């Protein structure tokens, strides 16, 4: 049973510039993952609510209140939003920790990144982006970029504000109007962002937010004919639903999906650096990071030494509530997700893998009401085990052994995913050789996790389609039009009479 406290945040949806409850008045509780208390209630949006938001976005797109502004004018709104995010950073950080469970230092980083992302796209949209071509006289050919129209944006719970901003900032910068759906698990900071949109006076209907279940509200966004594009971040299975739902209306689909990313450690790597980044790669975000280094591949000659040191350090990670400054790793996001992660740990044992450390829910130190799991390491794994092949999305890592470069690459590429990957080695040529063979969109050498607004983010294979961030992330939200101009206005003369 969840405990309801007096101070519960009452969330609303934002449709056509108005704050709304669900049309049927239904709500759903939002839970603090550190203690299971109800912290908010969110409208349980319906198909009708989704349609109202879609029509508002369509109307706003057609009447040009947003798409008709100059890039400079749109940029000035985005810059004001960034300033407001900075102004409210402390509150946003606390709310992110409350809702998602992540430690304050992680949440604080996300909020700062969200502001920076708005600034990046405010700058980028005012830069030159067309092309002209030298075609035969008397024609002049050129290419212009235009907004796509109404963009449906659907996001997960692991970075509630930041994943929202990675889509909202470029979509708005490009002149689209949006229908946004946060995860039903973490709607609090996205709602604050829409309060900021209202505060800076974003034109009515330009940005709309509906809350509710994915198969209801999300599916309506993905399938509705008045939505021109759907940009989705979430699980690969859901991504496949989205593609199918979008197919009938042939809308553009952009997908940022799951991963099972390899972190390859060669014997010539700086040992302590490699161990340190490997810990960061999997346990940062409690393993609930799409690009998490959840498969560590270690060269045979240092394997035992690596496992021993990694386990020694994993056991020392301070697990606790995100709002305790001493906490290094927070809880999992929900009771449902806790079940999923514990299920995978059981599965790993049944498959014959050995638990080198962790493997349990934490119920001591007043953590019994939260969704805490020990940092967990599996060894003695085989490539075809489900714990090696499937995304667990928790603090669970497998450590595998490889003989040589070729085997490292084979194991690294041996899943359906292709999101991220890293190589640790002091041989620069070898590191780059291996990175170039990885079938993955985001890679690091002697590092793990840093992400930049300037650089494209996205996956190969079943980790997605398209890219977020950078110029690529803006282009996702733009149509490309060729314009051919006749500079000698006279008949073509193709037909004699
Ligand atoms: P999820 O797929 O369950 O849900 C994501 C969003 O989709 C939520 O808003 C949900 O309500 C909605 N949804 C669910 N079913 C839907 C349907 N049938 N139609 C339309 N919308 C639907 O994912 P999650 O559990 O919230 O997040 C974890 C997943 O997100 C992991 O797989 C992770 O790897 C992935 N992720 C990927 C990236 C990336 O950049 N590649 C980033 C963050 C998270």
mmCIF file of N, CA, C and O in Angstrom, residues 73 94 105 158 172 278 317 351 363 366 376 389 442:
data_model
loop_
_atom_site.group_PDB
_atom_site.id
_atom_site.type_symbol
_atom_site.label_atom_id
_atom_site.label_comp_id
_atom_site.label_asym_id
_atom_site.label_seq_id
_atom_site.Cartn_x
_atom_site.Cartn_y
_atom_site.Cartn_z
ATOM 1 N N UNK A 73 13.311 35.455 -33.515
ATOM 2 C CA UNK A 73 12.233 35.603 -32.511
ATOM 3 C C UNK A 73 12.032 34.292 -31.740
ATOM 4 O O UNK A 73 11.885 34.309 -30.518
ATOM 5 N N UNK A 94 15.589 19.359 -7.075
ATOM 6 C CA UNK A 94 14.942 18.629 -5.970
ATOM 7 C C UNK A 94 13.757 17.809 -6.476
ATOM 8 O O UNK A 94 13.548 16.665 -6.065
ATOM 9 N N UNK A 105 23.298 15.185 -7.174
ATOM 10 C CA UNK A 105 24.361 15.649 -8.083
ATOM 11 C C UNK A 105 24.067 15.249 -9.528
ATOM 12 O O UNK A 105 24.413 15.976 -10.458
ATOM 13 N N UNK A 158 13.792 8.032 -17.430
ATOM 14 C CA UNK A 158 15.122 7.972 -16.801
ATOM 15 C C UNK A 158 15.812 9.337 -16.686
ATOM 16 O O UNK A 158 16.619 9.536 -15.779
ATOM 17 N N UNK A 172 10.905 22.894 -31.366
ATOM 18 C CA UNK A 172 10.405 24.278 -31.341
ATOM 19 C C UNK A 172 11.328 25.209 -32.119
ATOM 20 O O UNK A 172 10.863 26.098 -32.843
ATOM 21 N N UNK A 278 34.433 1.979 -15.688
ATOM 22 C CA UNK A 278 33.514 0.845 -15.854
ATOM 23 C C UNK A 278 32.421 0.896 -14.779
ATOM 24 O O UNK A 278 31.243 0.629 -15.056
ATOM 25 N N UNK A 317 29.915 1.143 -3.005
ATOM 26 C CA UNK A 317 29.036 2.230 -3.490
ATOM 27 C C UNK A 317 27.950 2.500 -2.450
ATOM 28 O O UNK A 317 27.298 1.573 -1.963
ATOM 29 N N UNK A 351 20.252 -19.297 -15.362
ATOM 30 C CA UNK A 351 20.992 -19.581 -16.602
ATOM 31 C C UNK A 351 22.390 -20.129 -16.317
ATOM 32 O O UNK A 351 23.099 -20.534 -17.228
ATOM 33 N N UNK A 363 16.987 -3.887 1.965
ATOM 34 C CA UNK A 363 15.874 -3.590 2.873
ATOM 35 C C UNK A 363 16.374 -3.063 4.214
ATOM 36 O O UNK A 363 15.582 -2.779 5.106
ATOM 37 N N UNK A 366 16.729 1.633 6.688
ATOM 38 C CA UNK A 366 15.515 2.385 6.364
ATOM 39 C C UNK A 366 15.214 2.471 4.871
ATOM 40 O O UNK A 366 14.556 3.401 4.429
ATOM 41 N N UNK A 376 25.229 -5.029 -8.733
ATOM 42 C CA UNK A 376 25.319 -6.474 -8.979
ATOM 43 C C UNK A 376 26.264 -6.779 -10.140
ATOM 44 O O UNK A 376 26.242 -6.080 -11.153
ATOM 45 N N UNK A 389 22.225 -10.696 -23.436
ATOM 46 C CA UNK A 389 21.591 -10.227 -24.674
ATOM 47 C C UNK A 389 20.552 -9.126 -24.453
ATOM 48 O O UNK A 389 20.317 -8.314 -25.333
ATOM 49 N N UNK A 442 27.310 5.761 -30.573
ATOM 50 C CA UNK A 442 27.935 6.659 -29.589
ATOM 51 C C UNK A 442 29.115 5.901 -28.977
ATOM 52 O O UNK A 442 28.917 4.832 -28.386
#
